[in-house]
Amino acid sequence: MSERLDVRKTYKLLVGGAFPRSESGRSYEVVDANGLFLANVAQASRKDVRDAVVAARSAQRAWWSLTPYNRGQVLYRLAEMAEARAGELSEQVGRAEGTRAGEARASVGRSIDRLVWYAGWCDKVGQVLGGQNPVAGPYFNFSVPVPSGVVGVLADQDSSLEAFVDAVAAPLATGNAVVALASEARPIPAVLLGEMSATSDLVAGALNVLTGRTGEIAPVIASHEDVDGLDLTGADDDFAGELGALAAETVTRVLRGADPQDRGLKRLRAFVETSTVWHTIGQ
Amino acid sequence: MDDAPASTLSALEYDPAPESAALARLRERYGLFVGGAFVEASDGATFETLNPATEEPLAHVARAGDADVAAAVAAARRAYDKVWRKTSGAQRAKYLYRIARLIQERSRELAVLESLDNGKPIRESRDVDVPLAAAYFFYYAGWADKLDHAGFGPDPRPLGVAGQIIPWNFPLLMAAWKLAPALAAGNTCVLKPAETTPLSALALAEILQQAELPDGVVNVVTGDGSTGAALVASPVDKVAFTGSTEVGKLIQRRVAGRPIRLTLELGGKGANIVFDDAPIDEVVEGIVDGIFFNQGHVCCAGSRLLVQESVAEEVLRRLRRRVDQLRVGDPLDKNTDVGAINSAAQLEKIRELTAFGEREGATRYTSPCALPERGYWFAPTVFTDVAQTHRIAREEVFGPVLSVLTFRTPEEAVAKANNTTYGLACGVWSEKGSRTLWVAERLRAGVVWANTYNRFDPASPFGGVRESGFGREGGRHGLEAYLDV
């Protein structure tokens, strides 16, 4: 008996809840930390970015219109899905990052725990970042954090899953929709997380995962008029400056130099807008 | 009775009640405020600031060049390293409380000075600008020793040196909005007032001397756009800008590659939404407050009136009648409702946009009020038959010009209100709380005023979404702009 031949997976984009190959038909070769072939991954085009932003814009309304409790359950569901496929994630994180199996498993564990952490924020962030404002007059005045809208994420280039989870779960927890560009050299764990999100009751299009050439795709995201926020963690200083200048054309909010290991609320605060309502008090 | 012509009202006109210009204690020349002292520009350059109500020069003011800006930034850096970062929160608080009190003590002088330099009615500078400026210092004074409890984690650090560029519409108040939270958080500042309204910031610098604020903690560099550009190009840690969206984008581009924190408070095209159940008398006052307050030189002005079709006719009839009664003229007259347009350039821009309004087919109604012969004036104006595509419905006029559109359903009101690249402020008028909240939830705006308009308070965060900028001024949220968090 010959050994069973394994069935290999094609790694595709996640756009609007569907898994297209790039509309361009292009792919690029991804290798592991030792330079061995891993997969031909879809290479997103300018058009894929535009499709993803359109999907994100429409999904954002639906995602934000869910109750915070419901959003929390969906992100928790994503953690459940990731836990069930932790073995697969660990293998890919290990191969991408060149870490030993134990360290890769630990990294996946931390990533899942981080998802759980963000899931819990969905129905707490409003109280922690908002509140009643004691103004000097007969007004009831309150502020609430509302999502910026569509957030473009340029994911960290080194940490293939942990940093990716942080970068996408934070804006999702505050009600944004996300168009994420995975690490160029280590995209597969991010693609897997995207696959899991599609079975987590996440509104289709709330998370879009693109893979491709950072130098080609990041400027398209940064200059897109319908992108409200931009996380430039995955760009070096010079490139971040270039992308930041593109983002200025539509006053896009930019998060720069955020430490992927940061455990504060910086990421939760990065893509919310404080909306303040004054209402008269009277008889 | 409702349709009584303006002529019968003339019998009810008030005698002039002018405030004395001498109260402003104007000087012929004003210097830059650098390192705690008033100094000439290094190249001796000056510019004139005018009284927009008379076109007469008020004073000569030093024009800061690159070297002066560099000196001011260096003074701020020294003060940060040597003094201010080592000054405890409780000490900083006490300086800010002193400043608040000094503003209150000199409030009459400041109000007159502001009205002379800016053209705004003394009633507004006296009742709004100056008391609010004091209130912002008083409010943020209290935060200086409580930053650990502000929700940004323990021991949040200041950013360092802040370059702050402010506009001409609320000169003293904008200085307070910028300086008070920055100083409370432990930063030092270089403030760049607007070219046409430099005087109240320099009077404030005198107040800082009287408060014995350590030298260099606040520096004031007066000048034009090139002074502001030099400040943005300086080795500062933070840039805060209030002004036009066009300049805001330029600044965002310029600082993009540098380790500089940025907050922007930019333009707006606020929708003031009137539902058919709202009390019309209050609505009319709210519309007037929304667009004619401060001659409409307000970034959050309710410059687009969205009125429900069923009451549009009645609201507009009463609005026109009310507009006829607005007294336009001498800013120092305590009875004046609408003062002078701040500058010839701004007047030209308002004229250009309103001319476009007529050309594009909107119907213009202008108050028949008499305007003074000298100075920059624009009579309150209401455009009806406005389409969403008209320039007067899309662009910020920044003048006493209202564009009226109508709607039938709450969905349509929200869609029209959000049909703009801006997102600063909106108003909602309705007696039905659930509908007001439904609308407020859907408006893309940083501030929503329900059954009121143009209210400001140091405890209330203010700022925009989308192309109206990012970051908040006021409240706990306003501290975030000046902390390394």
GROMACS .gro file of C-alpha atoms in nm, chain B residues 79-371:
model
  293
  362ALA     CA    1   1.120   7.500   2.968
  363TYR     CA    2   0.993   7.144   2.922
  364ASP     CA    3   1.326   6.979   3.007
  365LYS     CA    4   1.433   7.208   3.286
  366VAL     CA    5   1.111   7.316   3.454
  367TRP     CA    6   0.770   7.199   3.344
  368ARG     CA    7   0.821   6.822   3.328
  369LYS     CA    8   0.952   6.842   3.685
  370THR     CA    9   0.665   7.057   3.804
  371SER     CA   10   0.410   6.848   3.991
  372GLY     CA   11   0.053   6.816   3.870
  373ALA     CA   12  -0.069   7.004   4.175
  374GLN     CA   13   0.165   7.294   4.095
  375ARG     CA   14   0.060   7.300   3.732
  376ALA     CA   15  -0.301   7.303   3.847
  377LYS     CA   16  -0.241   7.610   4.058
  378TYR     CA   17  -0.086   7.800   3.769
  379LEU     CA   18  -0.388   7.717   3.555
  380TYR     CA   19  -0.628   7.825   3.828
  381ARG     CA   20  -0.439   8.154   3.850
  382ILE     CA   21  -0.472   8.203   3.475
  383ALA     CA   22  -0.846   8.135   3.491
  384ARG     CA   23  -0.887   8.393   3.765
  385LEU     CA   24  -0.678   8.654   3.582
  386ILE     CA   25  -0.893   8.610   3.271
  387GLN     CA   26  -1.201   8.669   3.483
  388GLU     CA   27  -1.042   8.978   3.639
  389ARG     CA   28  -0.955   9.125   3.302
  390SER     CA   29  -1.267   8.999   3.127
  391ARG     CA   30  -1.405   9.338   3.022
  392GLU     CA   31  -1.074   9.444   2.869
  393LEU     CA   32  -1.040   9.111   2.689
  394ALA     CA   33  -1.396   9.126   2.556
  395VAL     CA   34  -1.348   9.472   2.409
  396LEU     CA   35  -1.009   9.381   2.265
  397GLU     CA   36  -1.157   9.069   2.105
  398SER     CA   37  -1.448   9.258   1.951
  399LEU     CA   38  -1.215   9.527   1.815
  400ASP     CA   39  -0.975   9.282   1.653
  401ASN     CA   40  -1.225   9.021   1.541
  402GLY     CA   41  -1.544   9.220   1.469
  403LYS     CA   42  -1.769   8.998   1.680
  404PRO     CA   43  -2.049   9.159   1.884
  405ILE     CA   44  -1.945   9.261   2.234
  406ARG     CA   45  -2.244   9.068   2.367
  407GLU     CA   46  -2.084   8.748   2.241
  408SER     CA   47  -1.724   8.822   2.341
  409ARG     CA   48  -1.848   8.931   2.684
  410ASP     CA   49  -2.095   8.646   2.742
  411VAL     CA   50  -1.937   8.358   2.549
  412ASP     CA   51  -1.573   8.389   2.441
  413VAL     CA   52  -1.415   8.533   2.754
  414PRO     CA   53  -1.610   8.347   3.026
  415LEU     CA   54  -1.565   8.019   2.838
  416ALA     CA   55  -1.191   8.084   2.800
  417ALA     CA   56  -1.168   8.120   3.178
  418ALA     CA   57  -1.384   7.811   3.224
  419TYR     CA   58  -1.153   7.595   3.009
  420PHE     CA   59  -0.852   7.692   3.218
  421PHE     CA   60  -1.047   7.633   3.538
  422TYR     CA   61  -1.169   7.292   3.418
  423TYR     CA   62  -0.831   7.162   3.298
  424ALA     CA   63  -0.657   7.302   3.607
  425GLY     CA   64  -0.844   7.038   3.800
  426TRP     CA   65  -0.718   6.759   3.575
  427ALA     CA   66  -0.347   6.841   3.612
  428ASP     CA   67  -0.309   6.648   3.938
  429LYS     CA   68  -0.558   6.373   3.850
  430LEU     CA   69  -0.413   6.233   3.528
  431ASP     CA   70  -0.366   5.891   3.687
  432HIS     CA   71  -0.743   5.869   3.705
  433ALA     CA   72  -0.823   5.992   3.356
  434GLY     CA   73  -0.857   5.643   3.210
  435PHE     CA   74  -0.526   5.626   3.023
  436GLY     CA   75  -0.343   5.399   3.265
  437PRO     CA   76  -0.119   5.494   3.555
  438ASP     CA   77   0.120   5.788   3.528
  439PRO     CA   78   0.048   5.896   3.170
  440ARG     CA   79   0.333   6.106   3.028
  441PRO     CA   80   0.308   6.433   2.839
  442LEU     CA   81   0.426   6.450   2.478
  443GLY     CA   82   0.674   6.737   2.514
  444VAL     CA   83   0.653   7.052   2.304
  445ALA     CA   84   0.321   7.127   2.134
  446GLY     CA   85   0.288   7.355   1.831
  447GLN     CA   86  -0.063   7.495   1.825
  448ILE     CA   87  -0.218   7.686   1.538
  449ILE     CA   88  -0.551   7.858   1.594
  450PRO     CA   89  -0.805   8.040   1.376
  451TRP     CA   90  -0.948   8.390   1.382
  452ASN     CA   91  -1.309   8.312   1.466
  453PHE     CA   92  -1.271   8.268   1.844
  454PRO     CA   93  -0.915   8.389   1.901
  455LEU     CA   94  -0.897   8.389   2.281
  456LEU     CA   95  -1.126   8.091   2.328
  457MET     CA   96  -0.927   7.879   2.082
  458ALA     CA   97  -0.606   7.975   2.264
  459ALA     CA   98  -0.768   7.849   2.586
  460TRP     CA   99  -0.888   7.526   2.419
  461LYS     CA  100  -0.533   7.457   2.307
  462LEU     CA  101  -0.325   7.576   2.601
  463ALA     CA  102  -0.531   7.457   2.897
  464PRO     CA  103  -0.529   7.079   2.828
  465ALA     CA  104  -0.172   7.089   2.695
  466LEU     CA  105  -0.040   7.256   3.010
  467ALA     CA  106  -0.251   7.043   3.242
  468ALA     CA  107  -0.102   6.731   3.081
  469GLY     CA  108   0.249   6.870   3.132
  470ASN     CA  109   0.346   6.990   2.785
  471THR     CA  110   0.497   7.323   2.689
  472CYS     CA  111   0.351   7.522   2.402
  473VAL     CA  112   0.421   7.743   2.106
  474LEU     CA  113   0.096   7.910   2.004
  475LYS     CA  114   0.044   8.064   1.661
  476PRO     CA  115  -0.261   8.295   1.653
  477ALA     CA  116  -0.432   8.384   1.328
  478GLU     CA  117  -0.289   8.666   1.120
  479THR     CA  118  -0.600   8.885   1.144
  480THR     CA  119  -0.661   8.836   1.519
  481PRO     CA  120  -0.331   8.831   1.709
  482LEU     CA  121  -0.413   9.070   1.993
  483SER     CA  122  -0.607   8.867   2.251
  484ALA     CA  123  -0.343   8.591   2.251
  485LEU     CA  124  -0.082   8.857   2.330
  486ALA     CA  125  -0.300   8.996   2.609
  487LEU     CA  126  -0.323   8.639   2.734
  488ALA     CA  127   0.058   8.625   2.728
  489GLU     CA  128   0.059   8.924   2.964
  490ILE     CA  129  -0.177   8.731   3.187
  491LEU     CA  130   0.067   8.439   3.186
  492GLN     CA  131   0.336   8.682   3.304
  493GLN     CA  132   0.106   8.804   3.580
  494ALA     CA  133   0.042   8.443   3.677
  495GLU     CA  134   0.422   8.396   3.691
  496LEU     CA  135   0.401   8.093   3.469
  497PRO     CA  136   0.765   7.983   3.425
  498ASP     CA  137   0.939   8.139   3.125
  499GLY     CA  138   0.907   7.948   2.801
  500VAL     CA  139   0.622   7.721   2.909
  501VAL     CA  140   0.400   7.913   2.669
  502ASN     CA  141   0.533   8.109   2.372
  503VAL     CA  142   0.328   8.307   2.122
  504VAL     CA  143   0.447   8.363   1.766
  505THR     CA  144   0.234   8.596   1.557
  506GLY     CA  145   0.245   8.607   1.179
  507ASP     CA  146   0.082   8.469   0.868
  508GLY     CA  147   0.063   8.125   0.711
  509SER     CA  148   0.439   8.108   0.669
  510THR     CA  149   0.481   8.137   1.046
  511GLY     CA  150   0.242   7.847   1.091
  512ALA     CA  151   0.427   7.644   0.828
  513ALA     CA  152   0.756   7.709   1.008
  514LEU     CA  153   0.602   7.587   1.332
  515VAL     CA  154   0.476   7.267   1.168
  516ALA     CA  155   0.825   7.209   1.025
  517SER     CA  156   0.987   7.256   1.369
  518PRO     CA  157   1.112   6.980   1.600
  519VAL     CA  158   0.791   6.969   1.803
  520ASP     CA  159   0.631   6.655   1.948
  521LYS     CA  160   0.275   6.753   1.880
  522VAL     CA  161   0.085   6.965   1.633
  523ALA     CA  162  -0.269   7.080   1.706
  524PHE     CA  163  -0.447   7.273   1.436
  525THR     CA  164  -0.786   7.436   1.413
  526GLY     CA  165  -0.876   7.583   1.076
  527SER     CA  166  -0.976   7.491   0.725
  528THR     CA  167  -0.987   7.135   0.594
  529GLU     CA  168  -0.761   7.240   0.308
  530VAL     CA  169  -0.480   7.352   0.541
  531GLY     CA  170  -0.547   7.060   0.775
  532LYS     CA  171  -0.477   6.812   0.495
  533LEU     CA  172  -0.158   6.997   0.410
  534ILE     CA  173  -0.042   6.974   0.771
  535GLN     CA  174  -0.133   6.605   0.794
  536ARG     CA  175   0.076   6.543   0.481
  537ARG     CA  176   0.369   6.744   0.616
  538VAL     CA  177   0.390   6.561   0.947
  539ALA     CA  178   0.315   6.215   0.802
  540GLY     CA  179   0.671   6.088   0.801
  541ARG     CA  180   0.766   6.229   1.140
  542PRO     CA  181   0.714   6.114   1.500
  543ILE     CA  182   0.459   6.386   1.567
  544ARG     CA  183   0.117   6.348   1.721
  545LEU     CA  184  -0.151   6.535   1.536
  546THR     CA  185  -0.501   6.654   1.612
  547LEU     CA  186  -0.710   6.847   1.361
  548GLU     CA  187  -1.028   7.044   1.411
  549LEU     CA  188  -1.134   7.142   1.061
  550GLY     CA  189  -1.431   7.270   0.866
  551GLY     CA  190  -1.794   7.168   0.869
  552LYS     CA  191  -2.125   7.194   0.692
  553GLY     CA  192  -2.356   7.123   0.982
  554ALA     CA  193  -2.715   7.017   0.924
  555ASN     CA  194  -2.979   7.161   1.153
  556ILE     CA  195  -3.272   6.919   1.125
  557VAL     CA  196  -3.620   7.041   1.213
  558PHE     CA  197  -3.904   6.792   1.259
  559ASP     CA  198  -4.266   6.895   1.233
  560ASP     CA  199  -4.341   6.842   1.602
  561ALA     CA  200  -4.079   7.088   1.727
  562PRO     CA  201  -4.199   7.415   1.884
  563ILE     CA  202  -4.152   7.663   1.602
  564ASP     CA  203  -4.059   7.967   1.814
  565GLU     CA  204  -3.774   7.778   1.975
  566VAL     CA  205  -3.674   7.635   1.638
  567VAL     CA  206  -3.647   7.980   1.483
  568GLU     CA  207  -3.423   8.100   1.767
  569GLY     CA  208  -3.216   7.783   1.729
  570ILE     CA  209  -3.173   7.832   1.356
  571VAL     CA  210  -3.060   8.191   1.417
  572ASP     CA  211  -2.816   8.080   1.690
  573GLY     CA  212  -2.694   7.806   1.458
  574ILE     CA  213  -2.603   8.021   1.161
  575PHE     CA  214  -2.581   8.387   1.264
  576PHE     CA  215  -2.388   8.344   1.590
  577ASN     CA  216  -2.045   8.502   1.539
  578GLN     CA  217  -2.143   8.611   1.184
  579GLY     CA  218  -2.151   8.244   1.087
  580HIS     CA  219  -1.773   8.229   1.136
  581VAL     CA  220  -1.819   7.900   1.317
  582CYS     CA  221  -1.682   7.567   1.196
  583CYS     CA  222  -1.979   7.385   1.350
  584ALA     CA  223  -2.239   7.636   1.223
  585GLY     CA  224  -2.580   7.498   1.132
  586SER     CA  225  -2.533   7.617   0.777
  587ARG     CA  226  -2.771   7.367   0.620
  588LEU     CA  227  -3.125   7.388   0.751
  589LEU     CA  228  -3.313   7.063   0.686
  590VAL     CA  229  -3.677   7.127   0.759
  591GLN     CA  230  -3.962   6.878   0.734
  592GLU     CA  231  -4.175   6.963   0.434
  593SER     CA  232  -4.503   6.993   0.625
  594VAL     CA  233  -4.377   7.285   0.834
  595ALA     CA  234  -4.125   7.434   0.594
  596GLU     CA  235  -4.342   7.722   0.482
  597GLU     CA  236  -4.433   7.828   0.835
  598VAL     CA  237  -4.076   7.794   0.965
  599LEU     CA  238  -3.935   7.997   0.677
  600ARG     CA  239  -4.195   8.270   0.711
  601ARG     CA  240  -4.112   8.317   1.077
  602LEU     CA  241  -3.741   8.283   1.012
  603ARG     CA  242  -3.741   8.564   0.757
  604ARG     CA  243  -3.927   8.783   0.999
  605ARG     CA  244  -3.674   8.708   1.270
  606VAL     CA  245  -3.380   8.766   1.037
  607ASP     CA  246  -3.519   9.112   0.956
  608GLN     CA  247  -3.492   9.198   1.323
  609LEU     CA  248  -3.126   9.108   1.360
  610ARG     CA  249  -2.924   9.419   1.429
  611VAL     CA  250  -2.612   9.429   1.217
  612GLY     CA  251  -2.345   9.687   1.295
  613ASP     CA  252  -2.098   9.824   1.548
  614PRO     CA  253  -1.949   9.526   1.731
  615LEU     CA  254  -1.898   9.736   2.042
  616ASP     CA  255  -2.269   9.821   2.062
  617LYS     CA  256  -2.424   9.598   2.326
  618ASN     CA  257  -2.742   9.573   2.117
  619THR     CA  258  -2.565   9.437   1.811
  620ASP     CA  259  -2.658   9.083   1.704
  621VAL     CA  260  -2.435   9.042   1.401
  622GLY     CA  261  -2.095   9.213   1.383
  623ALA     CA  262  -1.838   9.263   1.111
  624ILE     CA  263  -1.696   9.002   0.878
  625ASN     CA  264  -1.345   8.939   1.001
  626SER     CA  265  -1.150   9.036   0.689
  627ALA     CA  266  -1.176   9.161   0.333
  628ALA     CA  267  -1.063   8.819   0.211
  629GLN     CA  268  -1.338   8.639   0.403
  630LEU     CA  269  -1.598   8.888   0.281
  631GLU     CA  270  -1.487   8.823  -0.075
  632LYS     CA  271  -1.520   8.448  -0.025
  633ILE     CA  272  -1.872   8.485   0.114
  634ARG     CA  273  -1.970   8.709  -0.178
  635GLU     CA  274  -1.828   8.463  -0.427
  636LEU     CA  275  -2.012   8.165  -0.283
  637THR     CA  276  -2.343   8.348  -0.246
  638ALA     CA  277  -2.315   8.472  -0.605
  639PHE     CA  278  -2.273   8.108  -0.704
  640GLY     CA  279  -2.582   8.023  -0.503
  641GLU     CA  280  -2.788   8.262  -0.715
  642ARG     CA  281  -2.625   8.149  -1.038
  643GLU     CA  282  -2.696   7.785  -0.957
  644GLY     CA  283  -3.064   7.864  -0.916
  645ALA     CA  284  -3.123   7.898  -0.541
  646THR     CA  285  -3.357   8.172  -0.423
  647ARG     CA  286  -3.188   8.437  -0.213
  648TYR     CA  287  -3.340   8.630   0.074
  649THR     CA  288  -3.124   8.897   0.235
  650SER     CA  289  -3.215   9.100   0.540
  651PRO     CA  290  -3.299   9.459   0.439
  652CYS     CA  291  -3.091   9.591   0.730
  653ALA     CA  292  -2.874   9.897   0.672
  654LEU     CA  293  -2.501   9.829   0.671
   0.00000   0.00000   0.00000
